[in-house]
mmCIF file of C-alpha atoms in Angstrom:
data_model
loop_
_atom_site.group_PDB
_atom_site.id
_atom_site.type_symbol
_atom_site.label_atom_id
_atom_site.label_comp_id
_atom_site.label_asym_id
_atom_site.label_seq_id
_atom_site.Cartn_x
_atom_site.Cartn_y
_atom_site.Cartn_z
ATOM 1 C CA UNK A 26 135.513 93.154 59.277
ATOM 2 C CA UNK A 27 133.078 90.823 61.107
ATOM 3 C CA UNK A 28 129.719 90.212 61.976
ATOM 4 C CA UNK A 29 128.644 87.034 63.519
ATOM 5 C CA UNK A 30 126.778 85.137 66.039
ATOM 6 C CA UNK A 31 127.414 82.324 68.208
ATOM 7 C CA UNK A 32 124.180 80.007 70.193
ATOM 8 C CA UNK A 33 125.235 77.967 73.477
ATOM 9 C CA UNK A 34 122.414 74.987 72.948
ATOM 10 C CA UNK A 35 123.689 74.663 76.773
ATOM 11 C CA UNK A 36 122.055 77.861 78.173
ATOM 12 C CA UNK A 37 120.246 78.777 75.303
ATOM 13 C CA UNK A 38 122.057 82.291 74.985
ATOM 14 C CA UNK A 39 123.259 84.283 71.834
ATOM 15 C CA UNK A 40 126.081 86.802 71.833
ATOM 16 C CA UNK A 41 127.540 88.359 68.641
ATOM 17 C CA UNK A 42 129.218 91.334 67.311
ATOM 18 C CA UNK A 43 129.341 93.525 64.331
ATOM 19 C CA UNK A 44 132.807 95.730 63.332
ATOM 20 C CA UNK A 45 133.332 98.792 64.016
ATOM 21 C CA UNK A 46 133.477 100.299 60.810
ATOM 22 C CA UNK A 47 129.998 98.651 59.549
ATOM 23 C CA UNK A 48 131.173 96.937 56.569
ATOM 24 C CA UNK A 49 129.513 93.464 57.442
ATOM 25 C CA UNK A 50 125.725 94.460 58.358
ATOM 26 C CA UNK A 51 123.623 92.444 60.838
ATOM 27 C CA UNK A 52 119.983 92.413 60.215
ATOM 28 C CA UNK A 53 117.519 90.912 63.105
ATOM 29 C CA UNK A 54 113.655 90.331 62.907
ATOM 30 C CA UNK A 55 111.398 89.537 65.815
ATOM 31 C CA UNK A 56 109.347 86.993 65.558
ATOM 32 C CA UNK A 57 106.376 85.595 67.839
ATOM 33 C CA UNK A 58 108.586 83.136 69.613
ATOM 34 C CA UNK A 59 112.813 84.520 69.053
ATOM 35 C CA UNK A 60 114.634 86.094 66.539
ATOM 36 C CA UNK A 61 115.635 86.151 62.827
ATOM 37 C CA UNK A 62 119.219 86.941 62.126
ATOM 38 C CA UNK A 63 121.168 87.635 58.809
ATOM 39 C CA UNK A 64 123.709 89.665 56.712
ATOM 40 C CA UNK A 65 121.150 89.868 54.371
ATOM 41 C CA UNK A 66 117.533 90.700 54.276
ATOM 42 C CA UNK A 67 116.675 88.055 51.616
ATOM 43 C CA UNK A 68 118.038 85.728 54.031
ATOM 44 C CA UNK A 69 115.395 86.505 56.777
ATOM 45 C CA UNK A 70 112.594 86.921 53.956
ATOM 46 C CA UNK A 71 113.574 83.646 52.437
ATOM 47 C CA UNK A 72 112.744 81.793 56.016
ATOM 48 C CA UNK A 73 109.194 81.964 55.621
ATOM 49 C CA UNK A 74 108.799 83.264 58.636
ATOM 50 C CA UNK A 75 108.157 87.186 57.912
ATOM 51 C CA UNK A 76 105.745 88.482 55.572
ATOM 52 C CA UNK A 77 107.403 91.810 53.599
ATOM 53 C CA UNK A 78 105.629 94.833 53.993
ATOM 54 C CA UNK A 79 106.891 98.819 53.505
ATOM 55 C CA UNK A 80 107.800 100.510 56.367
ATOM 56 C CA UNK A 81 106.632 103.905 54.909
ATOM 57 C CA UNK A 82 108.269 105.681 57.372
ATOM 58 C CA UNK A 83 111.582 105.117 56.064
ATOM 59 C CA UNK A 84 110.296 105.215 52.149
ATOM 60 C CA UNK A 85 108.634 108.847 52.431
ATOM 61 C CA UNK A 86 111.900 110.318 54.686
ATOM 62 C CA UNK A 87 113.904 108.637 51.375
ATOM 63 C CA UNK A 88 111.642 110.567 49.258
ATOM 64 C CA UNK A 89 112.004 113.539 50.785
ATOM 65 C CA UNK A 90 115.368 113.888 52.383
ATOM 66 C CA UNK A 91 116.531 111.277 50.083
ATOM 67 C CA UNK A 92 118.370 109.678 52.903
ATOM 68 C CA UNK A 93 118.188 105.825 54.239
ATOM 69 C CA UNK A 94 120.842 106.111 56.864
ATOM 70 C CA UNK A 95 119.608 107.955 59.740
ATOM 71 C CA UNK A 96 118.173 105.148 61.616
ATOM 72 C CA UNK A 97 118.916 101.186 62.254
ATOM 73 C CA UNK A 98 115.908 100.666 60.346
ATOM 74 C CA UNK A 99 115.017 100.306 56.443
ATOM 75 C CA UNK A 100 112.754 99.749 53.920
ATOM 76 C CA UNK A 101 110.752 96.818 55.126
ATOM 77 C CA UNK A 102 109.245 96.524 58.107
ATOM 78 C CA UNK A 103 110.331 94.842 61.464
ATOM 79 C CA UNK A 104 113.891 94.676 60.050
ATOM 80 C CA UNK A 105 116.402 96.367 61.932
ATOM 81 C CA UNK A 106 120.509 96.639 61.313
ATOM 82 C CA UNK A 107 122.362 96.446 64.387
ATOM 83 C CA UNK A 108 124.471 99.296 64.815
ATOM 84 C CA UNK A 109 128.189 99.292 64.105
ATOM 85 C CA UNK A 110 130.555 98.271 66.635
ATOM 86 C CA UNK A 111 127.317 96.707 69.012
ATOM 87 C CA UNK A 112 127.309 93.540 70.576
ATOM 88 C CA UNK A 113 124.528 91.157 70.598
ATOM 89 C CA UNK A 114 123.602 89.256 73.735
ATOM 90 C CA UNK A 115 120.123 87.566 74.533
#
């Protein structure tokens, strides 16, 4: 089980990968100039960088399918798992 990323300050390109079975999860957040990455959303709303809101979307199809797991995205805005198995490359 794995999820990880690895920057080359030489070209300035990221490539990572997430296991196949989803047990280490990979959250990303776009921000004006790159990307936020983390195994954990505190993590990216601890940078200072992203301002929480709901992504009321997601909360009402909880409510009334009571699922979470349909898409790569969750309760907060702008936050997005990458999927299981993916590979990141920028």
């Amino acid at each position: 089980m794995w999820a990880f990323l690895i920057h080359d300050k030489r070209t300035g390109k990221v490539v990572g990968s997430r296991d196949r079975f989803g047990i280490k999860p990979l959250f990303c957040h776009r921000i004006h100039d790159g990307w936020l990455f983390a195994s954990e959303i505190k993590a990216i709303r601890a940078s200072g960088l992203y301002r929480t809101e709901p992504n009321w979307s997601v909360i009402a199809q909880y409510l009334i399918r009571g699922r979470l797991d349909e898409s790569d995205e969750n309760l907060l805005c702008g936050n997005q798992e990458h999927p299981t198995g993916n590979v990141v490359r920028d």
